[in-house]
PDB file of C-alpha atoms and ligand atoms in Angstrom:
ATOM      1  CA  UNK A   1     151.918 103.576 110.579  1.00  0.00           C
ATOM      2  CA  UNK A   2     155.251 102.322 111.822  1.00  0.00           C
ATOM      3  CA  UNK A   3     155.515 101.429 115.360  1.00  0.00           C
ATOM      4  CA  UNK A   4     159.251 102.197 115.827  1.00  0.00           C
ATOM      5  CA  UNK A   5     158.548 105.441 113.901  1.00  0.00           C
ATOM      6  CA  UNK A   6     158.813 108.869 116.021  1.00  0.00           C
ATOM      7  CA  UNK A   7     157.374 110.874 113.924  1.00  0.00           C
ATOM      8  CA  UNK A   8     154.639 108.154 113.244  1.00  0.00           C
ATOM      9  CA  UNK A   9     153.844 108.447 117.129  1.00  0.00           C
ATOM     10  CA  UNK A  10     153.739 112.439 116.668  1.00  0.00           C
ATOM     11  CA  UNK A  11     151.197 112.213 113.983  1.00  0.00           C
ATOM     12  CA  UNK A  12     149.155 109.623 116.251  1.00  0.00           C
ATOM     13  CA  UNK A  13     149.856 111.795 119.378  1.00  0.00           C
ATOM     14  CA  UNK A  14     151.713 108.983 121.093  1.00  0.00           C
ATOM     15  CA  UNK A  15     154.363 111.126 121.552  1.00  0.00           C
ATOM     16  CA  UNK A  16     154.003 115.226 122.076  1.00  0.00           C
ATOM     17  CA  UNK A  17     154.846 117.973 120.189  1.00  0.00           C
ATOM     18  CA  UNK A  18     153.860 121.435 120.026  1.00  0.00           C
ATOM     19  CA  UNK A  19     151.628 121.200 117.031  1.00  0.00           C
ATOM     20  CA  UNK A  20     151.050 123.870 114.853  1.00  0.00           C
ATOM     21  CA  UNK A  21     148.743 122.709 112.342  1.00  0.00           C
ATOM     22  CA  UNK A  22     146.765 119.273 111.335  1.00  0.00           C
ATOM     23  CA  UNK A  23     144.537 117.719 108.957  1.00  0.00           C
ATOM     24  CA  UNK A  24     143.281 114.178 107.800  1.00  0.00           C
ATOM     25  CA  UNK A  25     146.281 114.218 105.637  1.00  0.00           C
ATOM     26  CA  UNK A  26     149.625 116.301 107.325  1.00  0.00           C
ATOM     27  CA  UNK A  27     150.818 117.725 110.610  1.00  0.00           C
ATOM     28  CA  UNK A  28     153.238 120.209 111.195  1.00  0.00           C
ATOM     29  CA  UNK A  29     154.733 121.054 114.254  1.00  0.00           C
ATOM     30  CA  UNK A  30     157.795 122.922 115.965  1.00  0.00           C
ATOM     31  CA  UNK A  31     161.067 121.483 115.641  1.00  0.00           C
ATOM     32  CA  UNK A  32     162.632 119.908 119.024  1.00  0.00           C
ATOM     33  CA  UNK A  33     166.213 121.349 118.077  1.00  0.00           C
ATOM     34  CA  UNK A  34     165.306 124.210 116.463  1.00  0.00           C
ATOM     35  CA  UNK A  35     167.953 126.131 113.389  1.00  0.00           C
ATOM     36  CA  UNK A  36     165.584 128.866 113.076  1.00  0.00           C
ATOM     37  CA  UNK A  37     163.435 131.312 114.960  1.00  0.00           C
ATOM     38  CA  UNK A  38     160.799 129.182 113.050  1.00  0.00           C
ATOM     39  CA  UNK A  39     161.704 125.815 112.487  1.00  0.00           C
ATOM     40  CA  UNK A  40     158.483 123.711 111.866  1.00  0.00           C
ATOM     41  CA  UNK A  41     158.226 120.446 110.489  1.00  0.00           C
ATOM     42  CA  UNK A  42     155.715 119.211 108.139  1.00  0.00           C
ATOM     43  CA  UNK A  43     154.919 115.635 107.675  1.00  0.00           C
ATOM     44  CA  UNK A  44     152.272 113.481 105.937  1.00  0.00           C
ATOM     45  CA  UNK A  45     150.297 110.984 108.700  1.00  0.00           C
ATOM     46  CA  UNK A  46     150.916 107.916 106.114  1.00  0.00           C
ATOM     47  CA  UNK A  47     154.516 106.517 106.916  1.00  0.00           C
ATOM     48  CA  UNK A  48     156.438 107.190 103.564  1.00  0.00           C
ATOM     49  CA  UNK A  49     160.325 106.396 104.516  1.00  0.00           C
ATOM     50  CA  UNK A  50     161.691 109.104 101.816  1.00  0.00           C
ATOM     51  CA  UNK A  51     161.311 111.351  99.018  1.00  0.00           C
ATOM     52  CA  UNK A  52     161.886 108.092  97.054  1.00  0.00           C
ATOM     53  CA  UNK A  53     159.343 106.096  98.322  1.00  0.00           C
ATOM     54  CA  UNK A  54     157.125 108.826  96.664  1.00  0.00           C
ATOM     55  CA  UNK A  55     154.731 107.341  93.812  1.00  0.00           C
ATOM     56  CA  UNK A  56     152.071 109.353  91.921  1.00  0.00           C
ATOM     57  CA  UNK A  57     149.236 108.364  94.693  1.00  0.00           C
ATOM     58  CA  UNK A  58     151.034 111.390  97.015  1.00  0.00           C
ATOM     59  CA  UNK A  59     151.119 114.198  94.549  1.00  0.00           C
ATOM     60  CA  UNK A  60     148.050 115.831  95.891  1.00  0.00           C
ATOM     61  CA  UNK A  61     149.577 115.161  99.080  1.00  0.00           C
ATOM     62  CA  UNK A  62     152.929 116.895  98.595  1.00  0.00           C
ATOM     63  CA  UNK A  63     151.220 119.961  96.785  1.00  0.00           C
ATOM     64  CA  UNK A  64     149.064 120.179 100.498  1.00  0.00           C
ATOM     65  CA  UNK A  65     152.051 120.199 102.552  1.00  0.00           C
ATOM     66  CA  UNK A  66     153.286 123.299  99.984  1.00  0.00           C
ATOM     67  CA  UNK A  67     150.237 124.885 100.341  1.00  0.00           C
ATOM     68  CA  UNK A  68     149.990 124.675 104.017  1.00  0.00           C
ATOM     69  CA  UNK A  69     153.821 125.775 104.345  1.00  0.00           C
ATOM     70  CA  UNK A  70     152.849 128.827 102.563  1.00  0.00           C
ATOM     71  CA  UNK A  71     149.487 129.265 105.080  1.00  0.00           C
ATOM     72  CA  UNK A  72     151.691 128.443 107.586  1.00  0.00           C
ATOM     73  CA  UNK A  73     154.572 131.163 107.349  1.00  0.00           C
ATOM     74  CA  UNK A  74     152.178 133.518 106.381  1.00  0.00           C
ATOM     75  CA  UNK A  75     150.064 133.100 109.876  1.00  0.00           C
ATOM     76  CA  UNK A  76     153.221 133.295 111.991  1.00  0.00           C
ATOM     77  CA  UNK A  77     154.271 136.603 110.128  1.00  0.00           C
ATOM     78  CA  UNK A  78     157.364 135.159 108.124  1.00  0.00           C
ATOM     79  CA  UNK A  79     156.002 134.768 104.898  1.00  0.00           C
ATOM     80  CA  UNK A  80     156.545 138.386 103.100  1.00  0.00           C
ATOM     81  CA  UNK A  81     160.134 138.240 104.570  1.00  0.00           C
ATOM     82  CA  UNK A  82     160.826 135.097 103.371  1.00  0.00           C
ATOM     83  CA  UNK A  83     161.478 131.594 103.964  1.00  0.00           C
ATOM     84  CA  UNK A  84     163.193 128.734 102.920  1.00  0.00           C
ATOM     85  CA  UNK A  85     161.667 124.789 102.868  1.00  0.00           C
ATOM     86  CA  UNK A  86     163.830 122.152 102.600  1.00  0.00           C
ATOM     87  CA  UNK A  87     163.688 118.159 102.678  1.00  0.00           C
ATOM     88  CA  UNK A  88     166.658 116.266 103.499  1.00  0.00           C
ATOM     89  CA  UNK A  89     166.730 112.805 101.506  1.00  0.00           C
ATOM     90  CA  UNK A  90     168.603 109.621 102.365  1.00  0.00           C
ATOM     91  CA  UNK A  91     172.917 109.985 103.940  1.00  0.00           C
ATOM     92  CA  UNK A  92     174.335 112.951 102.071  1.00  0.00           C
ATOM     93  CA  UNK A  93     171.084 114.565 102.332  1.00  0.00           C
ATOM     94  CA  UNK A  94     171.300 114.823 105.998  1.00  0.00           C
ATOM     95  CA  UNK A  95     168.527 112.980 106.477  1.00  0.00           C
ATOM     96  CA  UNK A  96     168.096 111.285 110.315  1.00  0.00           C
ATOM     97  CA  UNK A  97     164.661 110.490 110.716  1.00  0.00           C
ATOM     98  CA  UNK A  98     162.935 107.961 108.169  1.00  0.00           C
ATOM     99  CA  UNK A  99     159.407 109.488 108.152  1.00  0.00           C
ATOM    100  CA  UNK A 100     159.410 111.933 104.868  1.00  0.00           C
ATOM    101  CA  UNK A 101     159.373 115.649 106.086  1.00  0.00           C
ATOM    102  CA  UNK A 102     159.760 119.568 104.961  1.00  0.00           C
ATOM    103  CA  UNK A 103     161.423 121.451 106.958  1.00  0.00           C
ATOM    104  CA  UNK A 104     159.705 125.138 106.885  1.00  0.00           C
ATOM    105  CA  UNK A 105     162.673 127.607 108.545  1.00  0.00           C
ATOM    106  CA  UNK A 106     161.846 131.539 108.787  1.00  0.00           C
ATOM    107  CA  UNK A 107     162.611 134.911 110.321  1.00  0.00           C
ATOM    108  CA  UNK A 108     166.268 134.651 109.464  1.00  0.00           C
ATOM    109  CA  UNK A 109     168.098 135.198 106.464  1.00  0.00           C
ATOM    110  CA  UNK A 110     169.270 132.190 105.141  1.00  0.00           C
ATOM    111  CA  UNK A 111     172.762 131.742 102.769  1.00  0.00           C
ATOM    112  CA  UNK A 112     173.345 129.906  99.374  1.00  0.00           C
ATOM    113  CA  UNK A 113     174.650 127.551  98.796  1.00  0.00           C
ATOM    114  CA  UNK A 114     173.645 125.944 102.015  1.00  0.00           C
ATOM    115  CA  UNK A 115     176.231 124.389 103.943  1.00  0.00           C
TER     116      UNK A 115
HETATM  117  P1  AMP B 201     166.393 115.418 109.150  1.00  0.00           P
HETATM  118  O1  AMP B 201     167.855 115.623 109.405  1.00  0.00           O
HETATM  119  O2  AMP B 201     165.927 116.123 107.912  1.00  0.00           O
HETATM  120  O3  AMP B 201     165.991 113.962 109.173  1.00  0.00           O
HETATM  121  O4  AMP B 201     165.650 116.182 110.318  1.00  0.00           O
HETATM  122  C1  AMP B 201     165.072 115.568 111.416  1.00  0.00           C
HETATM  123  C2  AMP B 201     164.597 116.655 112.321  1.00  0.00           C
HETATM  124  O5  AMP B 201     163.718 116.118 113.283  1.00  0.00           O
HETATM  125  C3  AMP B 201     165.714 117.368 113.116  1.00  0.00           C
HETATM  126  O6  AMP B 201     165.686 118.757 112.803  1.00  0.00           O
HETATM  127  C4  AMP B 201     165.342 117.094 114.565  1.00  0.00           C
HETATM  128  O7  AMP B 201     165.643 118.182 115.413  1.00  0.00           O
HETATM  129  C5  AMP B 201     163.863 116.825 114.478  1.00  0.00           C
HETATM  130  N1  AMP B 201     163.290 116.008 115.532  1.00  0.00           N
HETATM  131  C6  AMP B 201     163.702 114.786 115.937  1.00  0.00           C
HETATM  132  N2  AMP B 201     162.905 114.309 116.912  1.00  0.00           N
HETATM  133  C7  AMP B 201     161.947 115.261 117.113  1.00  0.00           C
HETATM  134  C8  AMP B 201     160.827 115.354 117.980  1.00  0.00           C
HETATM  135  N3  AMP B 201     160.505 114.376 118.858  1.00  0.00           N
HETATM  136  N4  AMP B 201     160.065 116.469 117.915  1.00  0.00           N
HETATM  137  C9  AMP B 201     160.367 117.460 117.054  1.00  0.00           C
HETATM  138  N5  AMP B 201     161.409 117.416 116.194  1.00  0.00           N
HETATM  139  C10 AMP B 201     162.188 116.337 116.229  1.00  0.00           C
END
């Protein structure tokens, strides 16, 4: 854990959010500033900074949070519609908070290329 980390203090329940899902290894929950009517956010509890900070140990891990994005948008009635998951990574990527996260956005349609 990283103590100046928000989404470290989500996964600890320092800080609230309206969880959707948890395990011993990931929690999702709903998006504060929402770009979706679903916009949930799915993170692993150990503090990884980025998508390159990955190492083999968190493959399992990352197939989970796939898996439960799947079990996710099918309980809140998005998934046969469609959905889109995406992780911003580092500047260009968008990326603002430095806790590794998927962004799971549904029950729009979305464009490509994304913006
Ligand atoms: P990113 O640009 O990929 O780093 O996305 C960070 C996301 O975290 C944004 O969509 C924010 O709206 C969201 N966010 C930031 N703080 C919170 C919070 N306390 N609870 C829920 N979502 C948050």
């Amino acid at each position: 854990m990283s103590d100046s980390c928000i989404f470290c203090k989500i996964a600890s329940g320092e800080i609230p959010a309206k969880i959707v899902y948890q395990d011993d290894q990931i929690v999702a929950f709903e998006d504060v500033a929402p770009q979706a009517p679903h916009h949930i956010l799915i993170i692993p509890r150990k503090h990884i900074r980025t998508t390159l900070d990955l190492t083999t140990a968190d493959n399992q891990m990352i197939g989970h949070i796939y898996q439960i994005a799947g079990k996710i948008a099918h309980d809140l009635g998005f998934s046969e519609d469609g959905f889109r998951i995406v992780n911003n990574c580092n500047a260009d990527g968008g990326q603002v908070v430095w806790h590794l996260h998927f962004h799971l956005l549904g029950g729009r349609e979305f464009v490509w290329p994304p913006g």
